[in-house]
């Protein structure tokens, strides 16, 4: 007869039984004989043991059980015996010491299709049939423990669908659901027996890959997945193109816990998307360093305005050999990191909703400074998309001008084409209101983004600024010359002025003058100046103008 050390012994509180378990209560004396009477009462037939303990459970190891029984006392934790006890559906025993008696609770498991169905629903995504986030967490934890014990590697891939939202927006959510189902099938077609795919949420998927050959194996699988998603999906007879970007992490090199691996693959996915999407990227520790630097900047940025770390420099603007004003340029001097380039912190400030407050501060500083300049000088202030789309913008600008006392015609607000991607009534009203107030409006960086001519027809601009990208090789590149000449002529035909940015050589300035460009700005005129250097610069500019007349 097979003995059952499987009948695993454990002293401890019994676990809560599932509703599908049926318990039977048996009583035995200390010699394991059945009890027919308890405190003088005949036991009900439903709890009478029909035979001795050993006849009930012949599969148990008698010596081991006897030793465990003897160790029980009234205050001891009950004894748990789990495993295959021979009887069909047998689940386990729990034995309690009650004076000179042993109370035995026998559990029998009933196979329940409904329970199995509920368990499947709890651990699987109903749309795609893939295991869900709950199952993913359990599997990743268990597989990490297994691979760690066997000194093996494991790879984790996180990915989502590029351009999935437009499918939902244009074809409807039912089409989006069909696309997710097709995507799941395409993912499964790329996997081997060592891989398992999961749907975490929305269009977010992940794959756990085990076995030998990692991380190279994971990289090949990721490339296969990217290639598979380059092919179109057919949804309701329509060819739909959605790609995928993938972030890869490997245990133990990139982490040994689920949290560490998820963070690593998430950073790799972020990098893949930033580099152009439709690609796979493996985690690199440098990604974490960049993230930490970015988070440090983000935290510091929130205190920069309060702690007066921002300041404004002013770059002169020349017209016809004379100074006509300055452009206000925001600067940030971090107490530890030093000067932070605007390209590094302004997008961050916009994303975190801080730009309206920072922009209002810059506007007030620039207007106060402009009051010290000659009355014919203008001040140009950049207006970010985040500021432009904020309600009450025109009122705040008008109040600032009234508070400082600067005439509206001396203020020129510079906006980029990205502000005007949506030609909404609100955008038109905002620009028209600023125009009615007498404030000048300049279209900045013209030619580098969308360059839609409809902007020039729809919106009331006073100035177009040609980006330095076209000025750098202006003296030698005929294409740049043709584009600049075209912009100048177009602007003048629409009764607008033209400012060229990034002018650095006399040759560039001479060529721009020859085609009628109105204003120049760049290192040839002057580098951006600190506030304390402006008075001296204006004095020298006025003196050179007088000298030129003599």
Short mmCIF file of C-alpha atoms in Angstrom, two decimals:
data_model
loop_
_atom_site.label_atom_id
_atom_site.label_comp_id
_atom_site.label_asym_id
_atom_site.label_seq_id
_atom_site.Cartn_x
_atom_site.Cartn_y
_atom_site.Cartn_z
CA UNK A 1 0.00 0.00 0.00
CA UNK A 2 1.32 3.45 -1.02
CA UNK A 3 2.18 5.63 1.96
CA UNK A 4 1.43 9.35 1.72
CA UNK A 5 4.07 11.62 3.05
CA UNK A 6 2.06 13.79 0.63
CA UNK A 7 -0.27 13.99 3.36
CA UNK A 8 1.76 17.13 4.22
CA UNK A 9 1.64 17.94 7.92
CA UNK A 10 1.38 21.49 9.13
CA UNK A 11 0.50 23.06 12.44
CA UNK A 12 -1.45 26.25 11.90
CA UNK A 13 -4.80 27.89 11.50
CA UNK A 14 -6.92 26.25 8.80
CA UNK A 15 -7.39 28.25 5.63
CA UNK A 16 -10.88 29.40 4.72
CA UNK A 17 -12.61 26.67 2.72
CA UNK A 18 -14.15 27.46 -0.66
CA UNK A 19 -17.90 27.20 -0.99
CA UNK A 20 -17.44 24.09 -3.13
CA UNK A 21 -15.93 22.09 -0.21
CA UNK A 22 -18.13 19.81 1.88
CA UNK A 23 -16.88 19.17 5.41
CA UNK A 24 -17.53 16.00 7.49
CA UNK A 25 -16.88 15.86 11.24
CA UNK A 26 -15.39 12.70 12.84
CA UNK A 27 -14.36 11.98 16.46
CA UNK A 28 -11.69 9.57 17.70
CA UNK A 29 -10.13 8.77 21.03
CA UNK A 30 -6.42 8.93 21.70
CA UNK A 31 -5.96 5.42 20.34
CA UNK A 32 -7.63 6.47 17.09
CA UNK A 33 -10.75 4.42 17.76
CA UNK A 34 -14.18 5.73 16.77
CA UNK A 35 -16.21 7.55 19.43
CA UNK A 36 -19.76 6.30 19.77
CA UNK A 37 -20.68 8.54 22.66
CA UNK A 38 -19.75 12.13 23.44
CA UNK A 39 -20.49 13.36 26.99
CA UNK A 40 -23.04 10.60 27.34
CA UNK A 41 -24.93 11.43 24.17
CA UNK A 42 -25.13 9.13 21.22
CA UNK A 43 -23.61 10.89 18.20
CA UNK A 44 -25.85 11.56 15.22
CA UNK A 45 -25.31 9.13 12.40
CA UNK A 46 -24.09 11.98 10.19
CA UNK A 47 -20.97 12.38 12.34
CA UNK A 48 -20.40 8.81 13.49
CA UNK A 49 -17.15 7.33 12.19
CA UNK A 50 -17.94 3.97 10.70
CA UNK A 51 -14.46 2.65 11.47
CA UNK A 52 -11.18 3.51 13.11
CA UNK A 53 -9.06 6.40 11.93
CA UNK A 54 -6.70 4.11 10.01
CA UNK A 55 -9.56 2.37 8.26
CA UNK A 56 -10.86 5.74 7.14
CA UNK A 57 -7.47 6.89 5.90
CA UNK A 58 -5.33 3.86 5.02
CA UNK A 59 -3.10 5.94 2.76
CA UNK A 60 -1.57 7.86 5.65
CA UNK A 61 1.83 7.05 7.17
CA UNK A 62 0.82 5.70 10.58
CA UNK A 63 4.06 6.41 12.41
CA UNK A 64 4.32 10.01 11.18
CA UNK A 65 0.68 10.76 11.96
CA UNK A 66 0.89 9.16 15.41
CA UNK A 67 3.93 11.26 16.30
CA UNK A 68 2.19 14.43 15.12
CA UNK A 69 -0.96 13.55 17.07
CA UNK A 70 0.99 13.09 20.30
CA UNK A 71 2.45 16.59 19.95
CA UNK A 72 -1.01 18.19 20.02
CA UNK A 73 -2.35 19.64 23.23
CA UNK A 74 -5.44 21.65 24.04
CA UNK A 75 -3.78 24.97 23.30
CA UNK A 76 -1.88 23.84 20.19
CA UNK A 77 -2.76 24.95 16.71
CA UNK A 78 -4.74 22.34 14.75
CA UNK A 79 -2.93 19.88 12.55
CA UNK A 80 -3.41 20.24 8.80
CA UNK A 81 -2.94 17.24 6.49
CA UNK A 82 -3.18 18.03 2.80
CA UNK A 83 -2.68 15.98 -0.32
CA UNK A 84 -4.14 12.93 -2.03
CA UNK A 85 -5.85 10.86 0.66
CA UNK A 86 -7.01 8.10 -1.67
CA UNK A 87 -10.72 8.81 -1.76
CA UNK A 88 -12.13 10.42 -4.87
CA UNK A 89 -12.23 14.18 -4.49
CA UNK A 90 -10.45 14.05 -1.13
CA UNK A 91 -9.02 17.44 -0.24
CA UNK A 92 -7.45 17.22 3.23
CA UNK A 93 -7.89 16.92 6.98
CA UNK A 94 -7.86 19.31 9.90
CA UNK A 95 -7.42 17.70 13.35
CA UNK A 96 -8.18 19.44 16.66
CA UNK A 97 -7.21 18.26 20.20
CA UNK A 98 -10.24 18.47 22.52
CA UNK A 99 -9.29 17.04 25.90
CA UNK A 100 -8.82 13.28 25.36
CA UNK A 101 -10.50 13.38 21.98
CA UNK A 102 -9.46 14.22 18.46
CA UNK A 103 -11.97 16.02 16.24
CA UNK A 104 -11.26 15.43 12.57
CA UNK A 105 -12.70 17.65 9.82
CA UNK A 106 -12.55 15.92 6.45
CA UNK A 107 -12.94 18.10 3.34
CA UNK A 108 -14.10 16.74 0.03
CA UNK A 109 -13.76 18.75 -3.19
CA UNK A 110 -16.59 18.84 -5.67
CA UNK A 111 -15.64 19.63 -9.26
CA UNK A 112 -17.67 22.65 -10.26
CA UNK A 113 -17.81 23.86 -13.87
CA UNK A 114 -19.23 27.18 -12.79
CA UNK A 115 -16.30 27.76 -10.45
CA UNK A 116 -13.85 26.98 -13.25
CA UNK A 117 -15.68 29.41 -15.52
CA UNK A 118 -15.57 32.17 -12.91
CA UNK A 119 -11.87 31.58 -12.36
CA UNK A 120 -11.20 31.86 -16.10
CA UNK A 121 -13.18 35.10 -16.33
CA UNK A 122 -11.26 36.53 -13.39
CA UNK A 123 -7.90 35.84 -15.00
CA UNK A 124 -8.58 36.44 -18.71
CA UNK A 125 -9.53 39.36 -20.91
CA UNK A 126 -13.06 38.75 -22.27
CA UNK A 127 -12.41 40.59 -25.55
CA UNK A 128 -9.21 38.92 -26.76
CA UNK A 129 -9.15 35.79 -24.62
CA UNK A 130 -5.61 36.60 -23.47
CA UNK A 131 -4.65 36.39 -19.80
CA UNK A 132 -5.26 39.70 -18.06
CA UNK A 133 -3.23 41.95 -15.77
CA UNK A 134 -4.05 39.89 -12.69
CA UNK A 135 -2.80 36.68 -14.30
CA UNK A 136 0.23 38.52 -15.67
CA UNK A 137 1.25 39.68 -12.20
CA UNK A 138 0.92 36.18 -10.76
CA UNK A 139 2.80 34.55 -13.64
CA UNK A 140 5.62 37.09 -13.68
CA UNK A 141 6.17 36.72 -9.93
CA UNK A 142 6.21 32.92 -10.14
CA UNK A 143 8.45 32.78 -13.23
CA UNK A 144 10.96 35.19 -11.71
CA UNK A 145 11.25 32.93 -8.69
CA UNK A 146 11.68 29.85 -10.87
CA UNK A 147 14.31 31.38 -13.16
CA UNK A 148 16.20 32.83 -10.19
CA UNK A 149 16.40 29.39 -8.60
CA UNK A 150 17.63 27.85 -11.85
CA UNK A 151 20.00 30.73 -12.70
CA UNK A 152 18.12 31.33 -15.96
CA UNK A 153 17.09 34.53 -17.74
CA UNK A 154 13.65 35.87 -18.52
CA UNK A 155 12.60 38.69 -20.84
CA UNK A 156 9.63 40.99 -20.57
CA UNK A 157 8.21 42.98 -23.49
CA UNK A 158 5.75 45.83 -23.09
CA UNK A 159 4.08 47.28 -26.17
CA UNK A 160 1.02 49.11 -27.39
CA UNK A 161 -0.48 49.94 -30.76
CA UNK A 162 0.67 53.09 -32.53
CA UNK A 163 -2.18 55.18 -33.96
CA UNK A 164 -4.88 53.07 -32.30
CA UNK A 165 -6.90 56.05 -31.06
CA UNK A 166 -7.67 57.37 -34.58
CA UNK A 167 -9.23 53.99 -35.42
CA UNK A 168 -11.62 54.33 -32.47
CA UNK A 169 -12.33 57.97 -33.30
CA UNK A 170 -12.99 57.46 -37.02
CA UNK A 171 -14.39 53.92 -37.31
CA UNK A 172 -15.98 53.53 -33.89
CA UNK A 173 -15.30 51.43 -30.81
CA UNK A 174 -16.72 48.27 -32.37
CA UNK A 175 -14.06 48.50 -35.07
CA UNK A 176 -11.47 49.18 -32.37
CA UNK A 177 -12.52 46.01 -30.56
CA UNK A 178 -12.16 43.97 -33.77
CA UNK A 179 -8.72 45.47 -34.26
CA UNK A 180 -7.67 44.45 -30.74
CA UNK A 181 -8.88 40.91 -31.37
CA UNK A 182 -6.93 40.73 -34.63
CA UNK A 183 -3.89 42.20 -32.92
CA UNK A 184 -4.05 39.50 -30.23
CA UNK A 185 -4.16 36.78 -32.91
CA UNK A 186 -1.21 38.35 -34.69
CA UNK A 187 0.75 38.46 -31.45
CA UNK A 188 0.04 34.81 -30.69
CA UNK A 189 1.16 33.82 -34.19
CA UNK A 190 4.64 35.16 -33.39
CA UNK A 191 5.09 33.31 -30.10
CA UNK A 192 6.78 30.01 -29.30
CA UNK A 193 5.89 27.55 -26.55
CA UNK A 194 8.20 29.47 -24.20
CA UNK A 195 6.30 32.73 -24.62
CA UNK A 196 3.02 33.97 -23.19
CA UNK A 197 1.07 37.09 -24.15
CA UNK A 198 -1.24 39.20 -21.96
CA UNK A 199 -3.56 42.14 -22.49
CA UNK A 200 -3.07 44.64 -19.68
CA UNK A 201 -5.59 47.34 -20.66
CA UNK A 202 -6.80 49.20 -23.73
CA UNK A 203 -4.24 48.67 -26.47
CA UNK A 204 -1.49 47.70 -23.99
CA UNK A 205 -0.02 44.21 -24.27
CA UNK A 206 2.92 42.40 -22.74
CA UNK A 207 4.82 39.18 -23.41
CA UNK A 208 6.85 37.07 -20.97
CA UNK A 209 9.50 34.97 -22.69
CA UNK A 210 11.49 32.25 -20.91
CA UNK A 211 13.88 29.52 -22.01
CA UNK A 212 17.46 29.74 -23.22
CA UNK A 213 19.07 32.34 -25.45
CA UNK A 214 17.95 35.56 -23.77
CA UNK A 215 18.19 38.47 -24.30
CA UNK A 216 18.92 37.76 -28.00
CA UNK A 217 15.80 35.61 -28.27
CA UNK A 218 13.61 38.42 -26.95
CA UNK A 219 15.11 40.88 -29.42
CA UNK A 220 14.31 38.54 -32.32
CA UNK A 221 10.76 38.09 -31.07
CA UNK A 222 10.32 41.85 -30.68
CA UNK A 223 11.56 42.42 -34.25
CA UNK A 224 9.10 39.77 -35.47
CA UNK A 225 6.24 41.51 -33.67
CA UNK A 226 7.17 44.92 -35.10
CA UNK A 227 7.36 43.41 -38.60
CA UNK A 228 4.00 41.65 -38.15
CA UNK A 229 2.30 44.93 -37.29
CA UNK A 230 3.62 46.67 -40.39
CA UNK A 231 1.07 44.68 -42.39
CA UNK A 232 -2.44 46.20 -42.64
CA UNK A 233 -5.45 44.91 -40.71
CA UNK A 234 -8.74 44.55 -42.54
CA UNK A 235 -11.59 45.86 -40.38
CA UNK A 236 -15.07 45.89 -41.90
CA UNK A 237 -13.54 45.75 -45.35
CA UNK A 238 -11.22 48.72 -44.65
CA UNK A 239 -7.43 48.43 -44.58
CA UNK A 240 -6.22 49.82 -41.26
CA UNK A 241 -2.57 50.49 -40.50
CA UNK A 242 -1.38 50.45 -36.89
CA UNK A 243 2.17 49.74 -35.87
CA UNK A 244 3.63 48.84 -32.52
CA UNK A 245 6.47 50.07 -30.34
CA UNK A 246 8.11 47.65 -27.90
CA UNK A 247 10.20 48.04 -24.76
CA UNK A 248 12.31 45.07 -23.62
CA UNK A 249 13.77 44.26 -20.21
CA UNK A 250 15.62 41.13 -19.07
CA UNK A 251 15.98 39.49 -15.67
CA UNK A 252 18.21 39.45 -13.77
CA UNK A 253 20.35 42.08 -15.54
CA UNK A 254 17.61 44.75 -15.63
CA UNK A 255 15.86 43.77 -12.41
CA UNK A 256 14.83 40.83 -10.27
CA UNK A 257 11.35 41.93 -9.17
CA UNK A 258 8.18 42.52 -11.23
CA UNK A 259 8.29 46.21 -10.38
CA UNK A 260 11.89 46.64 -11.56
CA UNK A 261 11.29 44.77 -14.82
CA UNK A 262 8.09 46.68 -15.55
CA UNK A 263 9.81 50.00 -14.93
CA UNK A 264 12.73 49.04 -17.18
CA UNK A 265 10.55 47.86 -20.06
CA UNK A 266 8.31 50.91 -19.68
CA UNK A 267 11.33 53.22 -19.99
CA UNK A 268 12.50 51.30 -23.05
CA UNK A 269 9.01 51.65 -24.59
CA UNK A 270 9.03 55.40 -23.92
CA UNK A 271 12.41 55.68 -25.65
CA UNK A 272 11.19 53.63 -28.64
CA UNK A 273 8.24 55.98 -29.10
CA UNK A 274 10.39 59.07 -28.68
CA UNK A 275 12.78 57.83 -31.37
CA UNK A 276 10.03 57.47 -33.92
CA UNK A 277 7.73 54.56 -32.95
CA UNK A 278 7.35 51.36 -34.95
CA UNK A 279 10.48 49.90 -33.36
CA UNK A 280 11.75 47.80 -30.46
CA UNK A 281 14.14 49.15 -27.86
CA UNK A 282 15.97 47.29 -25.10
CA UNK A 283 16.41 48.89 -21.70
CA UNK A 284 19.67 50.69 -21.07
CA UNK A 285 20.68 52.11 -17.63
CA UNK A 286 21.26 55.47 -19.33
CA UNK A 287 17.48 55.66 -19.84
CA UNK A 288 17.00 55.59 -16.09
CA UNK A 289 19.58 58.32 -15.61
CA UNK A 290 17.75 60.52 -18.13
CA UNK A 291 14.46 59.84 -16.38
CA UNK A 292 15.92 60.75 -13.01
CA UNK A 293 17.38 63.95 -14.44
CA UNK A 294 14.04 64.80 -16.03
CA UNK A 295 12.20 64.19 -12.77
CA UNK A 296 14.75 66.29 -10.90
CA UNK A 297 14.17 69.12 -13.36
CA UNK A 298 10.41 68.72 -13.08
CA UNK A 299 10.50 68.96 -9.29
CA UNK A 300 12.91 71.91 -9.42
CA UNK A 301 10.83 73.66 -12.07
CA UNK A 302 7.86 73.85 -9.73
CA UNK A 303 9.93 75.92 -7.30
CA UNK A 304 11.92 77.95 -9.81
CA UNK A 305 9.44 80.82 -10.10
CA UNK A 306 8.91 81.09 -6.33
CA UNK A 307 12.64 80.99 -5.65
CA UNK A 308 13.35 83.59 -8.39
CA UNK A 309 15.56 81.31 -10.45
CA UNK A 310 14.11 82.61 -13.73
CA UNK A 311 15.43 85.69 -15.46
CA UNK A 312 14.98 87.37 -18.85
CA UNK A 313 17.57 88.26 -21.48
CA UNK A 314 16.86 90.58 -24.38
CA UNK A 315 18.03 90.11 -27.99
CA UNK A 316 18.09 93.28 -30.12
CA UNK A 317 16.04 93.59 -33.31
CA UNK A 318 17.41 95.80 -36.12
CA UNK A 319 15.55 97.48 -38.97
CA UNK A 320 17.30 99.47 -41.67
CA UNK A 321 20.49 99.70 -39.62
CA UNK A 322 18.66 101.00 -36.54
CA UNK A 323 17.55 99.30 -33.35
CA UNK A 324 13.78 99.01 -33.08
CA UNK A 325 13.40 96.82 -30.02
CA UNK A 326 14.26 93.60 -28.19
CA UNK A 327 12.89 90.09 -27.93
CA UNK A 328 12.42 88.86 -24.35
CA UNK A 329 13.96 85.40 -23.86
CA UNK A 330 13.23 83.32 -20.75
CA UNK A 331 16.23 81.84 -18.96
CA UNK A 332 16.58 79.48 -15.97
CA UNK A 333 19.61 79.28 -13.71
CA UNK A 334 19.36 76.17 -11.56
CA UNK A 335 21.21 76.52 -8.22
CA UNK A 336 22.96 73.16 -8.74
CA UNK A 337 22.81 72.36 -12.47
CA UNK A 338 23.52 75.89 -13.68
CA UNK A 339 21.91 77.25 -16.86
CA UNK A 340 19.14 75.01 -18.25
CA UNK A 341 18.42 75.42 -22.00
CA UNK A 342 14.86 76.62 -22.75
CA UNK A 343 14.37 73.64 -25.08
CA UNK A 344 14.79 71.38 -22.03
CA UNK A 345 12.42 73.03 -19.59
CA UNK A 346 9.75 74.90 -21.60
CA UNK A 347 8.10 71.72 -23.03
CA UNK A 348 8.14 70.32 -19.49
CA UNK A 349 6.50 73.46 -18.12
CA UNK A 350 3.86 73.28 -20.85
CA UNK A 351 3.13 69.61 -20.16
CA UNK A 352 2.80 70.23 -16.41
CA UNK A 353 0.51 73.24 -16.81
CA UNK A 354 3.00 75.77 -15.42
CA UNK A 355 3.49 77.84 -18.57
CA UNK A 356 0.55 80.26 -18.09
CA UNK A 357 1.93 81.37 -14.73
CA UNK A 358 5.52 81.56 -16.00
CA UNK A 359 4.40 83.33 -19.18
CA UNK A 360 2.49 85.94 -17.18
CA UNK A 361 5.65 86.62 -15.17
CA UNK A 362 7.77 87.01 -18.32
CA UNK A 363 5.23 89.38 -19.87
CA UNK A 364 5.17 91.60 -16.80
CA UNK A 365 8.98 91.65 -16.53
CA UNK A 366 9.37 92.48 -20.23
CA UNK A 367 6.79 95.26 -20.16
CA UNK A 368 8.39 96.85 -17.08
CA UNK A 369 11.80 96.75 -18.79
CA UNK A 370 10.42 98.16 -22.05
CA UNK A 371 9.20 101.24 -20.16
CA UNK A 372 12.88 102.19 -19.70
CA UNK A 373 13.65 102.13 -23.44
CA UNK A 374 13.09 104.79 -26.09
CA UNK A 375 9.39 105.20 -26.89
CA UNK A 376 9.79 103.86 -30.43
CA UNK A 377 11.23 100.51 -29.23
CA UNK A 378 9.00 97.43 -29.19
CA UNK A 379 9.29 94.39 -26.96
CA UNK A 380 8.58 90.94 -28.44
CA UNK A 381 7.33 88.24 -26.05
CA UNK A 382 6.85 84.58 -26.96
CA UNK A 383 3.43 83.10 -26.28
CA UNK A 384 3.37 79.30 -25.89
CA UNK A 385 0.52 77.11 -27.07
CA UNK A 386 -0.36 76.35 -23.46
CA UNK A 387 -0.76 80.07 -22.72
CA UNK A 388 -2.64 80.85 -25.91
CA UNK A 389 -5.27 78.19 -25.21
CA UNK A 390 -5.82 79.35 -21.62
CA UNK A 391 -9.10 81.10 -21.00
CA UNK A 392 -8.94 84.78 -20.10
CA UNK A 393 -5.63 85.36 -21.95
CA UNK A 394 -6.62 88.65 -23.58
CA UNK A 395 -7.92 90.08 -20.30
CA UNK A 396 -4.69 89.21 -18.49
CA UNK A 397 -2.54 90.80 -21.21
CA UNK A 398 -4.69 93.92 -21.24
CA UNK A 399 -4.53 94.19 -17.44
CA UNK A 400 -0.73 93.82 -17.49
CA UNK A 401 -0.37 96.62 -20.05
CA UNK A 402 -2.65 98.87 -17.99
CA UNK A 403 -0.78 98.05 -14.78
CA UNK A 404 2.65 98.77 -16.27
CA UNK A 405 1.55 101.63 -18.51
CA UNK A 406 3.06 100.25 -21.74
CA UNK A 407 1.20 101.28 -24.92
CA UNK A 408 -0.24 98.17 -26.65
CA UNK A 409 1.42 99.03 -29.98
CA UNK A 410 4.84 98.56 -28.34
CA UNK A 411 4.09 94.91 -27.52
CA UNK A 412 4.55 92.18 -30.13
CA UNK A 413 3.37 88.67 -29.21
CA UNK A 414 5.11 85.80 -31.01
CA UNK A 415 3.20 82.56 -31.58
CA UNK A 416 4.17 79.42 -33.49
CA UNK A 417 2.11 77.52 -36.05
CA UNK A 418 1.47 74.71 -33.57
CA UNK A 419 -0.83 77.11 -31.70
CA UNK A 420 -3.05 77.33 -34.77
CA UNK A 421 -3.38 73.66 -35.70
CA UNK A 422 -7.06 73.91 -34.94
CA UNK A 423 -8.57 76.89 -36.72
CA UNK A 424 -11.30 77.26 -34.14
CA UNK A 425 -13.59 80.21 -33.53
CA UNK A 426 -11.91 80.75 -30.16
CA UNK A 427 -8.47 81.00 -31.76
CA UNK A 428 -9.71 83.52 -34.31
CA UNK A 429 -11.50 85.54 -31.63
CA UNK A 430 -8.38 85.63 -29.44
CA UNK A 431 -6.17 86.93 -32.26
CA UNK A 432 -8.77 89.43 -33.42
CA UNK A 433 -9.20 90.73 -29.87
CA UNK A 434 -5.44 91.20 -29.48
CA UNK A 435 -5.40 92.97 -32.84
CA UNK A 436 -8.22 95.29 -31.79
CA UNK A 437 -6.29 96.12 -28.60
CA UNK A 438 -3.47 97.34 -30.84
CA UNK A 439 -1.03 94.54 -29.94
CA UNK A 440 1.20 93.30 -32.77
CA UNK A 441 1.11 89.58 -33.64
CA UNK A 442 4.11 87.75 -35.11
CA UNK A 443 4.10 84.25 -36.63
CA UNK A 444 7.32 82.69 -35.32
CA UNK A 445 9.50 80.00 -36.95
CA UNK A 446 7.60 80.21 -40.24
CA UNK A 447 8.56 77.46 -42.68
CA UNK A 448 9.70 74.83 -40.18
CA UNK A 449 6.37 73.32 -39.19
CA UNK A 450 3.13 73.16 -41.18
CA UNK A 451 3.44 76.42 -43.12
CA UNK A 452 -0.20 76.37 -44.13
CA UNK A 453 -0.98 79.41 -46.26
CA UNK A 454 -4.51 79.34 -44.86
CA UNK A 455 -3.04 80.71 -41.60
CA UNK A 456 -1.91 83.83 -43.39
CA UNK A 457 -5.34 84.29 -44.91
CA UNK A 458 -7.33 83.52 -41.77
CA UNK A 459 -5.35 85.22 -39.00
CA UNK A 460 -4.32 88.90 -38.67
CA UNK A 461 -0.52 88.76 -38.45
CA UNK A 462 1.70 91.84 -38.46
CA UNK A 463 5.02 90.03 -38.84
CA UNK A 464 6.37 86.74 -40.19
CA UNK A 465 9.63 85.49 -38.71
CA UNK A 466 11.80 83.30 -40.96
CA UNK A 467 13.47 80.54 -38.97
CA UNK A 468 17.27 80.44 -38.83
CA UNK A 469 17.15 77.02 -40.52
CA UNK A 470 16.77 78.84 -43.83
CA UNK A 471 19.29 81.57 -42.96
CA UNK A 472 22.29 79.39 -42.02
CA UNK A 473 23.24 78.46 -45.61
CA UNK A 474 21.56 81.40 -47.29
CA UNK A 475 24.73 82.61 -49.02
CA UNK A 476 25.38 79.31 -50.81
CA UNK A 477 22.15 77.31 -51.04
CA UNK A 478 19.83 78.29 -53.88
CA UNK A 479 16.87 76.42 -52.40
CA UNK A 480 17.10 78.44 -49.17
CA UNK A 481 17.37 81.61 -51.23
CA UNK A 482 14.26 80.70 -53.23
CA UNK A 483 12.26 79.93 -50.08
CA UNK A 484 13.30 83.13 -48.27
CA UNK A 485 12.64 85.27 -51.35
CA UNK A 486 9.20 83.69 -51.68
CA UNK A 487 8.33 84.31 -48.01
CA UNK A 488 9.42 87.95 -48.19
CA UNK A 489 7.37 88.64 -51.32
CA UNK A 490 4.34 86.79 -49.93
CA UNK A 491 4.45 88.70 -46.65
CA UNK A 492 4.76 92.08 -48.34
CA UNK A 493 1.87 91.27 -50.69
CA UNK A 494 -0.22 90.52 -47.57
CA UNK A 495 0.92 93.80 -45.94
CA UNK A 496 3.08 92.04 -43.35
CA UNK A 497 6.64 92.71 -42.22
CA UNK A 498 9.39 90.06 -42.29
CA UNK A 499 12.01 89.37 -39.62
CA UNK A 500 14.92 87.01 -40.31
CA UNK A 501 16.26 85.11 -37.27
CA UNK A 502 19.76 83.71 -36.80
CA UNK A 503 21.61 86.26 -38.93
CA UNK A 504 25.31 85.82 -38.18
CA UNK A 505 27.33 87.11 -41.16
CA UNK A 506 27.46 90.36 -43.16
CA UNK A 507 26.86 88.30 -46.30
CA UNK A 508 23.56 86.98 -44.97
CA UNK A 509 22.51 90.49 -43.94
CA UNK A 510 23.40 91.93 -47.33
CA UNK A 511 21.45 89.24 -49.20
CA UNK A 512 18.39 89.74 -46.96
CA UNK A 513 18.48 93.50 -47.52
CA UNK A 514 18.66 92.90 -51.26
CA UNK A 515 15.33 91.01 -51.25
CA UNK A 516 13.63 93.53 -48.98
CA UNK A 517 13.67 91.72 -45.62
CA UNK A 518 12.52 94.30 -43.06
CA UNK A 519 14.20 93.24 -39.81
CA UNK A 520 17.26 91.28 -38.74
CA UNK A 521 17.88 89.40 -35.53
CA UNK A 522 20.89 87.29 -34.63
CA UNK A 523 24.48 87.32 -33.41
CA UNK A 524 25.51 89.77 -36.17
CA UNK A 525 23.27 92.36 -34.52
CA UNK A 526 23.90 91.19 -30.95
CA UNK A 527 23.73 88.20 -28.68
CA UNK A 528 20.97 88.21 -26.04
CA UNK A 529 21.80 90.78 -23.37
CA UNK A 530 21.30 90.78 -19.61
CA UNK A 531 19.14 93.57 -18.24
CA UNK A 532 22.11 95.54 -16.91
CA UNK A 533 23.72 95.74 -20.39
CA UNK A 534 20.71 97.16 -22.25
CA UNK A 535 21.23 100.87 -21.44
CA UNK A 536 24.82 100.80 -22.69
CA UNK A 537 23.77 98.94 -25.85
CA UNK A 538 21.04 101.50 -26.62
CA UNK A 539 23.47 104.36 -26.03
CA UNK A 540 26.02 102.83 -28.43
CA UNK A 541 23.31 102.09 -30.98
CA UNK A 542 22.09 105.70 -30.88
CA UNK A 543 25.66 107.03 -31.11
CA UNK A 544 26.44 104.90 -34.17
CA UNK A 545 23.22 106.09 -35.80
CA UNK A 546 24.21 109.73 -35.24
CA UNK A 547 27.72 109.04 -36.53
CA UNK A 548 26.33 107.41 -39.66
CA UNK A 549 24.21 110.51 -40.38
CA UNK A 550 27.21 112.84 -40.02
#
